[in-house]
Amino acid sequence: MKIFLTVLMCLLVVAAGWAEEAAIPSEEFSVATSDSQPAADSAREADIMVSVTATRSPQPDNQIPASVITITAEQLRNRTVPEALALFAGIDMRSFNGLPALAQPSARGFTEGGQGRILILFDGIKLNNPDMAGINWLAIPGAGGIEKIEVVRGGASSLYGDYAVAAVINIIPAKPREGVSLSTEVMGGSNSFLEKRITASAGSDVLLVSVSAVDSRTDGWRDRTGTENTNFSANISTSFAERGSASLFLSSGNQMYEMPGGLTEEEFKNNPRQASNKYDKAEIESLFIQAQGRWEFTENHFLFLTAGYNSRDTKADISFWGMQAFTNTNIDSIAAGVSFTGEFPVLLRELKITAGFDFIMDDLSVKRYNDANREDRYYSGKITKTNYAFFSRGELPVTERLLFSLSGRYDHVFYSGDLPDVNDNKNYLVFNFGTGFNFMFSDNGKVYLRYDRVFRFPFTDELIMYHGIGNDGFIKDLNPERGHSFDLGVEYRFGSLVALGVNLFLLLMNDEISFNNATFSNENLDKTIRYGIESFVSFSPVEYFSLTGTYNFTIAEFREGEDKGNQIPIVPVHRFAVIPEFSFFNMLRLYSEISYSASFYGGGDTSNNFDKIDGYLLCNIGANLTLPVGRSFLTVFGKVKNITDKEYAQLVHWASYYPGNGREVMLGVAFTY
């Protein structure tokens, strides 16, 4: 009854103007893709979405044998990237300090170490760390700097290799536009939250340039969950010789965040805002550079080049095992790739082939100190992870409506370590393949069947112990994670009126990697099984109202060993999100965000001996008012998160409780020219 009443209240909050119809132009599905990868002319229809992530070349969504969710720039407005992923793509986000900006993603029952089973790309360049550190969302440009986010649900190792076990997320930055534009934004709210943002762009049909800067900080809802973030980015793109295009993206920033630690169950119930760690924090200096180039030989034959450099210098003060550790970790990642896409006549059909080469090298150096001033160093070392791969994908139309695809990838990864008393190496060779059928039963609908043989290489700190407190070295008998991913789904889209999809998945995993407290080492687990349903709906029956939602049903169990038949910890069986939205006169926007996560077993409880952690229902409400001022626009907006001030544990790991945030209020104003 409480859940029903809360949902009803959230819906009523935004339903005040239901009876009043406004004449607002409908927003149809539009063709939107990276400027460096333009969509094919045949797909340039107002009700067709084009994606580049699922097949590594531009392709209409209705021809892709996979579930692809596109999060638009409009849906990112007044939301962080993790918040948008949770609401619109059904990605589970949980954080060790409760802040969405530091939450780590999980999908298909991979909550522990979930950031290693989801490949995160920034316009095609990998953002995942080679070690177990999570994604630094603070270093990614905010909503104003992102054109869209493409989420491919399911395994994609046959195209992308490492990390692409449960999903692929590709964040595509907003490209500069012709003319001159300027936008500024200031937000403030609870817990001393303050964010300032400015973006400017200028360009012609030959050269386009945009720059942006952001400064944000908050004390956090919970004690010692403060963050500070400054970031500068620039985007330059150009076209030449009528067939070529190139772009350069640069981003540099500094981030600081505090880590409050976990609470006991009693501490959580008495005061969820308290912190157990009084000094833990981390500071990050980040630099990201990406270059892309595209050359069209013909309309259906083009070459695509990409290169990137990602540097993260982290200083962390962390308490663990009753000790205080002061660590400097520097990660320098270099990525480069080349791919060719072309269409060739085969048996009166056009065979589309994409083939290419990927190279990624991660250099990780670590230094450990006895003091916070970093004067007494007792340990240092370096690890290199080098990965090169060849991939190809072919797609053949069996009939006008039935497409068959086959993909394959060969990966070779080499780890080398230069550590105290340890100078060793390890390499793995993996060949993966995937296949799919896509039947377009109408111009707006598809049914697909897909298989992918998935895998994940070990994190550097899974394969190599380098704590500096003994027992360090390579774990020679550790194998990569491997599995079989199956998807069966149906989708139907009809302009902006309705879009819905249901995807059934089955994932059989072998050799999952986990830490064994008894042996004090990482080991390959027994076999596991994950199966369930992923669904989405978008409905806009009238011009001024829309309803968007996702629902995930996930069963994750051990299928061998002592825990056979037990549920895998931190995996809620049910998760859903509902976002009703009203718009009036192209000026006023009212919306609500209702999300639910079911109960789950706490992390470490593989035997399921303890009670489940309670699930939780949350509701946010927000409003935007946009007023024209000459050729400019002034927007005033506000949002209340967790309006019922629900107390809940969004993460419990080894009996340590990590609370979610209580009620928070945000107000802001934006000016756009």
XYZ file of C-alpha atoms in Angstrom, residues 37 49 188 203-204 243 286 288 304 313 338 343 371 382 424 443 493 530 537-538 571 626 647 660:
24
model
C 30.197 9.016 -38.694
C 17.098 6.359 -35.212
C 22.646 25.597 -6.393
C 32.030 27.924 -36.885
C 31.465 27.847 -40.582
C 34.869 13.377 -48.811
C 42.674 13.904 -15.676
C 41.743 13.150 -22.296
C 37.526 5.463 -40.152
C 46.752 10.731 -11.783
C 41.274 1.710 -37.900
C 29.157 -2.938 -49.363
C 52.472 9.451 5.474
C 54.826 -0.433 -12.716
C 57.116 -11.340 -14.516
C 8.738 -0.644 -41.429
C 8.573 2.176 -32.980
C 21.834 -15.128 -15.413
C 8.474 1.930 -23.385
C 8.028 5.480 -24.625
C 21.272 -8.378 -7.574
C 11.877 28.641 -20.640
C 16.071 6.149 4.203
C 21.488 6.476 -0.364
